[in-house]
Amino acid sequence: MTTEHLLMNTLHGKPTTRAPFWFMRQAGRYLPEYRQLRSQSNGFLNLCLNPKTASAITLQPIHRFNMDAAILFSDILIVPFGLGMEIDFVEGRGPVLDALKDSKSLSKLTQKNNWSRIQATYETVSKARESLRPDKALIGFAGAPWTVATYMIEGGTSRDHSKAKEWAYAQPNNFKTLIEILVESTIEHLSKQIDAGADVVMLFDSWAGALAPGQFDKWVISPTKEICRRVRNIHPKIKIIGFPRGAGAGYIKYSKETEIDAVGLDTSVSPIWAAAELEAPLVIQGNLDPVLLVAGGKGLQAATLKILDAFDRRPFIFNLGHGILPSTPPEHVAELSEFLGAYRKGG
């Protein structure tokens, strides 16, 4: 059994025998053991806030596939829940929130985050870290402010995020206040996860690509930089991964200005382009199309090798360009995990 801490060594710029790997949404609906626990729970949010169950789910893919890192089983909307918003996860629809509409509804969030409401999240981190092998990393996470704000304003998922963008343009002061609240809460949320045992933290900005360049700078880059700077003031050695999904050419500016240690690429990004344009020592993470993991076969292996070859000479973490799809056959995940575990750099 290896004792090489592949993911942490990669993030610290140390040489490794192979690229570490883990997969976004690696704990989830494609696994029968997850579905069994889900069927016994009283809703998704209760599942997230039950430390015994959530820690078990966090570890399920590690037990089955031996990835190099586990990621906390939780949700990016835990922070607005801690801020007092009520959230319901509806099957087939996703999260439903009582949407923010104006400064009056916004004022209800200005109280200090009710961390007792989500304290179970940090207990989950502790339980998961205690159960993980020392050479496996535990990744904590939060949603980035812009993405979380879209859910709070839209009242759930949205195709075009028009209400959130309208707020940003028409009510800039209110929108700025909301982002500031989320920055403060995200810093504390990540810090509490690190205190509880998270080795690495990740910021998911799933809807970063919805913004025009000037708005992207204002609502994605600036808040992310503030979070990174202040989390490191508290935890100087922590490594931070950013995922500005859909950022396109904005990946360059995001990577240079936010002070992240690693950047997750979405499926639209060419590995060859990223290897040339995103300068080391930045660690790159990504970016296999999750649909290929559903399809399997020769196409999966060919795409995997193409990504590995593109980043063979720099610090790299293999991942997907988005989360594992519920229809993914577990045997395809097993095959890919076995291949990645046996792959050696330069080989």
CSV table of C-alpha atoms in Angstrom, one decimal:
chain,number,residue,atom,x,y,z
A,1,MET,CA,0.0,0.0,0.0
A,2,THR,CA,1.5,3.3,-1.1
A,3,THR,CA,2.1,6.1,1.5
A,4,GLU,CA,2.6,8.8,-1.2
A,5,HIS,CA,0.2,11.6,-0.6
A,6,LEU,CA,-0.4,12.2,-4.3
A,7,LEU,CA,-2.9,15.0,-4.2
A,8,MET,CA,-1.2,17.0,-1.5
A,9,ASN,CA,2.2,16.6,-3.1
A,10,THR,CA,0.8,17.7,-6.4
A,11,LEU,CA,-0.7,20.8,-4.9
A,12,HIS,CA,2.6,21.6,-3.2
A,13,GLY,CA,4.5,21.3,-6.4
A,14,LYS,CA,6.3,18.1,-5.5
A,15,PRO,CA,7.0,15.4,-8.0
A,16,THR,CA,4.7,12.4,-8.1
A,17,THR,CA,4.8,9.0,-9.8
A,18,ARG,CA,1.4,9.6,-11.4
A,19,ALA,CA,-1.4,12.2,-11.5
A,20,PRO,CA,-3.8,12.0,-8.6
A,21,PHE,CA,-7.4,11.6,-9.4
A,22,TRP,CA,-10.9,12.1,-8.0
A,23,PHE,CA,-14.2,13.0,-9.6
A,24,MET,CA,-16.7,15.7,-9.0
A,25,ARG,CA,-19.9,14.2,-7.6
A,26,GLN,CA,-18.1,11.0,-7.0
A,27,ALA,CA,-20.5,10.3,-4.1
A,28,GLY,CA,-24.0,10.3,-5.5
A,29,ARG,CA,-26.9,8.8,-7.3
A,30,TYR,CA,-25.0,6.5,-9.7
A,31,LEU,CA,-23.9,4.4,-6.7
A,32,PRO,CA,-26.4,1.8,-5.4
A,33,GLU,CA,-25.1,2.1,-1.9
A,34,TYR,CA,-25.8,5.9,-2.0
A,35,ARG,CA,-29.4,5.3,-3.3
A,36,GLN,CA,-30.0,2.9,-0.4
A,37,LEU,CA,-29.0,5.5,2.2
A,38,ARG,CA,-31.0,8.1,0.3
A,39,SER,CA,-34.1,6.0,0.4
A,40,GLN,CA,-33.9,5.8,4.2
A,41,SER,CA,-33.5,9.5,4.7
A,42,ASN,CA,-36.1,12.2,5.2
A,43,GLY,CA,-35.0,14.4,2.3
A,44,PHE,CA,-31.7,15.4,0.8
A,45,LEU,CA,-31.0,18.3,3.2
A,46,ASN,CA,-31.4,16.0,6.2
A,47,LEU,CA,-29.0,13.5,4.5
A,48,CYS,CA,-26.4,16.3,4.2
A,49,LEU,CA,-26.9,17.3,7.9
A,50,ASN,CA,-26.6,13.8,9.4
A,51,PRO,CA,-22.9,13.4,10.2
A,52,LYS,CA,-23.0,9.6,10.4
A,53,THR,CA,-24.7,9.2,7.1
A,54,ALA,CA,-23.0,12.1,5.3
A,55,SER,CA,-19.5,10.9,6.3
A,56,ALA,CA,-20.4,7.4,5.2
A,57,ILE,CA,-21.5,8.7,1.8
A,58,THR,CA,-18.3,10.8,1.6
A,59,LEU,CA,-16.3,7.6,1.9
A,60,GLN,CA,-18.4,5.3,-0.4
A,61,PRO,CA,-16.5,6.0,-3.6
A,62,ILE,CA,-13.1,5.7,-1.8
A,63,HIS,CA,-14.0,2.2,-0.6
A,64,ARG,CA,-15.2,1.2,-4.0
A,65,PHE,CA,-12.8,2.9,-6.4
A,66,ASN,CA,-9.7,4.0,-4.3
A,67,MET,CA,-9.6,7.6,-5.5
A,68,ASP,CA,-6.8,9.8,-4.1
A,69,ALA,CA,-9.2,12.2,-2.5
A,70,ALA,CA,-12.7,12.2,-0.9
A,71,ILE,CA,-14.9,15.3,-1.2
A,72,LEU,CA,-17.3,16.2,1.6
A,73,PHE,CA,-20.8,15.1,0.9
A,74,SER,CA,-22.7,18.4,1.3
A,75,ASP,CA,-24.3,21.1,-0.9
A,76,ILE,CA,-23.3,24.6,-2.0
A,77,LEU,CA,-26.6,25.8,-0.6
A,78,ILE,CA,-25.7,24.9,3.0
A,79,VAL,CA,-24.5,28.5,3.4
A,80,PRO,CA,-27.8,30.2,2.6
A,81,PHE,CA,-29.5,27.6,4.8
A,82,GLY,CA,-27.2,28.8,7.6
A,83,LEU,CA,-28.1,32.4,6.8
A,84,GLY,CA,-31.8,31.5,7.5
A,85,MET,CA,-33.2,30.7,4.1
A,86,GLU,CA,-35.5,27.7,3.9
A,87,ILE,CA,-34.5,25.2,1.2
A,88,ASP,CA,-36.4,22.2,-0.2
A,89,PHE,CA,-34.8,19.8,-2.6
A,90,VAL,CA,-37.5,18.6,-4.9
A,91,GLU,CA,-37.0,15.4,-6.9
A,92,GLY,CA,-36.7,16.1,-10.6
A,93,ARG,CA,-36.6,19.9,-10.0
A,94,GLY,CA,-33.7,20.6,-7.7
A,95,PRO,CA,-33.4,23.1,-4.9
A,96,VAL,CA,-36.3,25.5,-4.2
A,97,LEU,CA,-35.8,28.6,-2.1
A,98,ASP,CA,-37.9,31.6,-1.1
A,99,ALA,CA,-36.3,34.0,-3.5
A,100,LEU,CA,-34.8,37.3,-2.4
A,101,LYS,CA,-36.7,40.2,-4.0
A,102,ASP,CA,-35.5,43.4,-2.5
A,103,SER,CA,-33.5,45.1,0.2
A,104,LYS,CA,-36.2,44.1,2.8
A,105,SER,CA,-35.7,40.4,2.1
A,106,LEU,CA,-32.0,41.0,1.9
A,107,SER,CA,-31.9,42.6,5.4
A,108,LYS,CA,-33.0,39.2,6.9
A,109,LEU,CA,-29.6,37.8,5.9
A,110,THR,CA,-27.5,40.5,7.5
A,111,GLN,CA,-27.5,38.8,10.9
A,112,LYS,CA,-24.5,36.6,11.7
A,113,ASN,CA,-24.7,33.2,10.0
A,114,ASN,CA,-26.5,30.8,12.3
A,115,TRP,CA,-23.7,28.2,12.3
A,116,SER,CA,-25.5,26.0,14.8
A,117,ARG,CA,-27.9,25.3,12.0
A,118,ILE,CA,-25.2,23.7,9.9
A,119,GLN,CA,-22.8,22.6,12.6
A,120,ALA,CA,-23.4,19.0,11.5
A,121,THR,CA,-21.4,19.7,8.3
A,122,TYR,CA,-18.2,20.2,10.4
A,123,GLU,CA,-18.9,17.1,12.4
A,124,THR,CA,-19.2,15.2,9.0
A,125,VAL,CA,-15.7,16.6,8.0
A,126,SER,CA,-14.2,15.3,11.3
A,127,LYS,CA,-15.8,11.9,11.0
A,128,ALA,CA,-14.7,11.5,7.4
A,129,ARG,CA,-11.1,12.6,8.1
A,130,GLU,CA,-10.8,10.2,11.0
A,131,SER,CA,-11.9,7.3,8.8
A,132,LEU,CA,-9.7,8.2,5.7
A,133,ARG,CA,-6.3,6.7,5.2
A,134,PRO,CA,-3.5,9.2,5.9
A,135,ASP,CA,-2.5,9.2,2.2
A,136,LYS,CA,-6.0,10.2,1.1
A,137,ALA,CA,-6.9,13.9,1.0
A,138,LEU,CA,-10.3,15.2,2.2
A,139,ILE,CA,-11.6,18.1,0.2
A,140,GLY,CA,-14.0,20.6,1.8
A,141,PHE,CA,-15.9,23.1,-0.4
A,142,ALA,CA,-18.3,25.9,-0.8
A,143,GLY,CA,-20.2,27.6,-3.6
A,144,ALA,CA,-18.6,30.8,-4.8
A,145,PRO,CA,-20.6,34.0,-4.0
A,146,TRP,CA,-21.9,34.7,-7.5
A,147,THR,CA,-23.2,31.1,-8.1
A,148,VAL,CA,-24.8,30.9,-4.6
A,149,ALA,CA,-26.4,34.4,-5.2
A,150,THR,CA,-28.0,33.2,-8.4
A,151,TYR,CA,-29.9,30.5,-6.5
A,152,MET,CA,-30.9,32.9,-3.7
A,153,ILE,CA,-32.3,35.4,-6.2
A,154,GLU,CA,-33.8,33.0,-8.8
A,155,GLY,CA,-35.3,30.8,-6.1
A,156,GLY,CA,-33.6,27.8,-7.5
A,157,THR,CA,-32.0,26.7,-10.7
A,158,SER,CA,-32.2,29.0,-13.8
A,159,ARG,CA,-31.4,28.7,-17.5
A,160,ASP,CA,-30.2,32.2,-18.0
A,161,HIS,CA,-29.8,33.7,-14.5
A,162,SER,CA,-31.6,36.8,-15.7
A,163,LYS,CA,-33.0,37.8,-12.3
A,164,ALA,CA,-29.6,37.6,-10.7
A,165,LYS,CA,-28.0,39.5,-13.6
A,166,GLU,CA,-30.7,42.1,-13.4
A,167,TRP,CA,-30.1,42.6,-9.7
A,168,ALA,CA,-26.4,43.1,-10.4
A,169,TYR,CA,-27.1,45.8,-13.0
A,170,ALA,CA,-30.3,47.5,-11.6
A,171,GLN,CA,-29.6,47.2,-7.8
A,172,PRO,CA,-25.8,47.2,-7.6
A,173,ASN,CA,-25.7,48.3,-4.0
A,174,ASN,CA,-28.1,45.5,-2.9
A,175,PHE,CA,-26.3,43.0,-5.0
A,176,LYS,CA,-22.9,44.1,-3.6
A,177,THR,CA,-24.3,43.7,-0.1
A,178,LEU,CA,-25.5,40.2,-0.9
A,179,ILE,CA,-22.1,39.3,-2.3
A,180,GLU,CA,-20.3,40.7,0.8
A,181,ILE,CA,-22.6,38.6,3.1
A,182,LEU,CA,-21.7,35.5,1.1
A,183,VAL,CA,-18.0,36.3,1.1
A,184,GLU,CA,-18.0,36.6,4.8
A,185,SER,CA,-20.0,33.5,5.3
A,186,THR,CA,-18.0,31.5,2.8
A,187,ILE,CA,-14.7,32.4,4.5
A,188,GLU,CA,-16.1,31.2,7.8
A,189,HIS,CA,-17.7,28.1,6.3
A,190,LEU,CA,-14.4,27.1,4.7
A,191,SER,CA,-12.4,27.9,7.8
A,192,LYS,CA,-14.6,25.7,9.9
A,193,GLN,CA,-14.1,22.8,7.5
A,194,ILE,CA,-10.4,23.3,7.6
A,195,ASP,CA,-10.5,23.4,11.4
A,196,ALA,CA,-12.5,20.1,11.3
A,197,GLY,CA,-9.9,18.3,9.2
A,198,ALA,CA,-10.3,19.3,5.5
A,199,ASP,CA,-6.9,19.1,3.8
A,200,VAL,CA,-7.9,21.2,0.8
A,201,VAL,CA,-10.9,23.4,-0.1
A,202,MET,CA,-12.6,24.1,-3.4
A,203,LEU,CA,-14.8,26.9,-4.6
A,204,PHE,CA,-17.4,25.9,-7.1
A,205,ASP,CA,-18.5,28.8,-9.4
A,206,SER,CA,-20.8,26.7,-11.6
A,207,TRP,CA,-22.4,29.7,-13.3
A,208,ALA,CA,-19.3,31.9,-13.7
A,209,GLY,CA,-19.7,31.7,-17.5
A,210,ALA,CA,-23.1,33.5,-17.4
A,211,LEU,CA,-21.4,36.8,-16.8
A,212,ALA,CA,-20.1,39.4,-19.3
A,213,PRO,CA,-16.3,40.2,-18.9
A,214,GLY,CA,-16.7,43.3,-16.7
A,215,GLN,CA,-19.3,41.6,-14.4
A,216,PHE,CA,-17.1,38.5,-14.3
A,217,ASP,CA,-14.2,40.6,-12.9
A,218,LYS,CA,-16.5,42.2,-10.4
A,219,TRP,CA,-18.6,39.2,-9.1
A,220,VAL,CA,-16.3,36.2,-9.8
A,221,ILE,CA,-12.7,37.3,-9.7
A,222,SER,CA,-12.8,39.9,-6.9
A,223,PRO,CA,-14.9,37.9,-4.4
A,224,THR,CA,-12.8,34.8,-5.0
A,225,LYS,CA,-9.6,36.7,-4.5
A,226,GLU,CA,-10.9,38.1,-1.2
A,227,ILE,CA,-11.9,34.6,0.0
A,228,CYS,CA,-8.6,33.1,-0.9
A,229,ARG,CA,-6.6,35.9,0.8
A,230,ARG,CA,-8.6,35.9,4.0
A,231,VAL,CA,-8.9,32.1,4.3
A,232,ARG,CA,-5.1,32.0,4.0
A,233,ASN,CA,-4.7,34.7,6.7
A,234,ILE,CA,-6.4,32.1,9.0
A,235,HIS,CA,-4.9,29.0,7.5
A,236,PRO,CA,-1.6,30.0,5.7
A,237,LYS,CA,-0.8,26.5,4.4
A,238,ILE,CA,-4.2,25.6,3.0
A,239,LYS,CA,-4.5,24.9,-0.7
A,240,ILE,CA,-7.5,26.2,-2.7
A,241,ILE,CA,-9.0,24.9,-5.9
A,242,GLY,CA,-11.2,27.1,-8.0
A,243,PHE,CA,-13.7,26.0,-10.6
A,244,PRO,CA,-15.1,28.9,-12.7
A,245,ARG,CA,-17.2,26.7,-15.0
A,246,GLY,CA,-17.8,28.2,-18.4
A,247,ALA,CA,-15.2,31.0,-18.0
A,248,GLY,CA,-13.7,30.4,-21.4
A,249,ALA,CA,-10.8,32.8,-22.1
A,250,GLY,CA,-11.6,34.2,-18.6
A,251,TYR,CA,-9.8,31.2,-17.2
A,252,ILE,CA,-6.5,33.1,-17.8
A,253,LYS,CA,-7.4,36.2,-15.8
A,254,TYR,CA,-9.1,34.1,-13.1
A,255,SER,CA,-6.0,31.9,-12.6
A,256,LYS,CA,-3.7,34.9,-12.5
A,257,GLU,CA,-5.7,37.2,-10.2
A,258,THR,CA,-7.6,35.1,-7.7
A,259,GLU,CA,-4.5,33.6,-6.0
A,260,ILE,CA,-6.0,30.1,-6.2
A,261,ASP,CA,-3.5,27.2,-6.2
A,262,ALA,CA,-5.3,25.0,-8.7
A,263,VAL,CA,-8.0,25.6,-11.3
A,264,GLY,CA,-10.6,23.1,-12.4
A,265,LEU,CA,-11.3,23.1,-16.2
A,266,ASP,CA,-14.8,22.4,-17.6
A,267,THR,CA,-15.4,20.2,-20.6
A,268,SER,CA,-15.3,23.1,-23.1
A,269,VAL,CA,-11.6,23.9,-22.4
A,270,SER,CA,-9.0,22.4,-24.7
A,271,PRO,CA,-6.3,20.7,-22.7
A,272,ILE,CA,-3.7,21.8,-25.2
A,273,TRP,CA,-4.9,25.4,-24.9
A,274,ALA,CA,-4.9,25.2,-21.1
A,275,ALA,CA,-1.4,23.7,-21.0
A,276,ALA,CA,-0.1,26.6,-23.1
A,277,GLU,CA,-2.0,29.5,-21.6
A,278,LEU,CA,-2.3,28.7,-17.9
A,279,GLU,CA,1.2,29.2,-16.5
A,280,ALA,CA,2.8,26.9,-14.0
A,281,PRO,CA,3.2,26.6,-11.0
A,282,LEU,CA,-0.7,26.7,-11.2
A,283,VAL,CA,-2.0,23.2,-10.8
A,284,ILE,CA,-4.6,22.2,-13.4
A,285,GLN,CA,-7.5,19.9,-12.7
A,286,GLY,CA,-9.9,18.3,-15.2
A,287,ASN,CA,-11.5,17.8,-17.5
A,288,LEU,CA,-13.0,14.6,-19.0
A,289,ASP,CA,-16.5,14.9,-20.4
A,290,PRO,CA,-18.7,13.0,-17.9
A,291,VAL,CA,-20.8,11.7,-20.8
A,292,LEU,CA,-17.7,9.7,-21.9
A,293,LEU,CA,-17.8,8.1,-18.5
A,294,VAL,CA,-21.4,7.0,-19.2
A,295,ALA,CA,-20.5,5.7,-22.7
A,296,GLY,CA,-17.3,3.9,-21.7
A,297,GLY,CA,-15.3,2.0,-24.3
A,298,LYS,CA,-12.4,3.0,-26.4
A,299,GLY,CA,-13.5,6.6,-26.6
A,300,LEU,CA,-13.2,6.9,-22.8
A,301,GLN,CA,-9.6,5.6,-22.7
A,302,ALA,CA,-8.6,7.7,-25.8
A,303,ALA,CA,-9.9,10.9,-24.2
A,304,THR,CA,-8.3,10.1,-20.9
A,305,LEU,CA,-4.9,9.6,-22.5
A,306,LYS,CA,-5.2,12.8,-24.4
A,307,ILE,CA,-5.8,14.8,-21.2
A,308,LEU,CA,-3.0,13.0,-19.4
A,309,ASP,CA,-0.6,13.6,-22.3
A,310,ALA,CA,-1.4,17.3,-22.4
A,311,PHE,CA,-0.5,17.8,-18.8
A,312,ASP,CA,2.3,15.3,-18.4
A,313,ARG,CA,5.0,17.9,-17.7
A,314,ARG,CA,3.2,20.0,-15.1
A,315,PRO,CA,1.3,19.5,-11.8
A,316,PHE,CA,-2.0,18.0,-12.7
A,317,ILE,CA,-5.0,16.4,-11.0
A,318,PHE,CA,-7.2,14.2,-13.2
A,319,ASN,CA,-11.0,14.9,-12.8
A,320,LEU,CA,-14.1,15.5,-14.9
A,321,GLY,CA,-15.2,18.7,-16.5
A,322,HIS,CA,-18.4,18.5,-14.5
A,323,GLY,CA,-20.0,16.1,-12.0
A,324,ILE,CA,-20.6,12.4,-12.5
A,325,LEU,CA,-24.0,11.9,-14.1
A,326,PRO,CA,-26.6,9.7,-12.3
A,327,SER,CA,-26.8,7.4,-15.3
A,328,THR,CA,-23.1,6.5,-15.1
A,329,PRO,CA,-22.4,2.8,-14.8
A,330,PRO,CA,-20.3,2.2,-11.7
A,331,GLU,CA,-18.2,-0.4,-13.7
A,332,HIS,CA,-17.1,2.4,-16.0
A,333,VAL,CA,-15.9,4.4,-13.0
A,334,ALA,CA,-14.1,1.3,-11.7
A,335,GLU,CA,-12.4,0.8,-15.1
A,336,LEU,CA,-11.2,4.5,-15.3
A,337,SER,CA,-10.0,4.4,-11.7
A,338,GLU,CA,-8.0,1.3,-12.3
A,339,PHE,CA,-6.5,2.8,-15.4
A,340,LEU,CA,-5.6,6.0,-13.7
A,341,GLY,CA,-4.1,4.2,-10.7
A,342,ALA,CA,-1.8,2.2,-13.0
A,343,TYR,CA,-0.8,5.1,-15.3
A,344,ARG,CA,2.7,6.5,-14.8
A,345,LYS,CA,3.9,9.8,-16.0
A,346,GLY,CA,5.9,9.6,-19.2
A,347,GLY,CA,4.3,6.3,-19.9
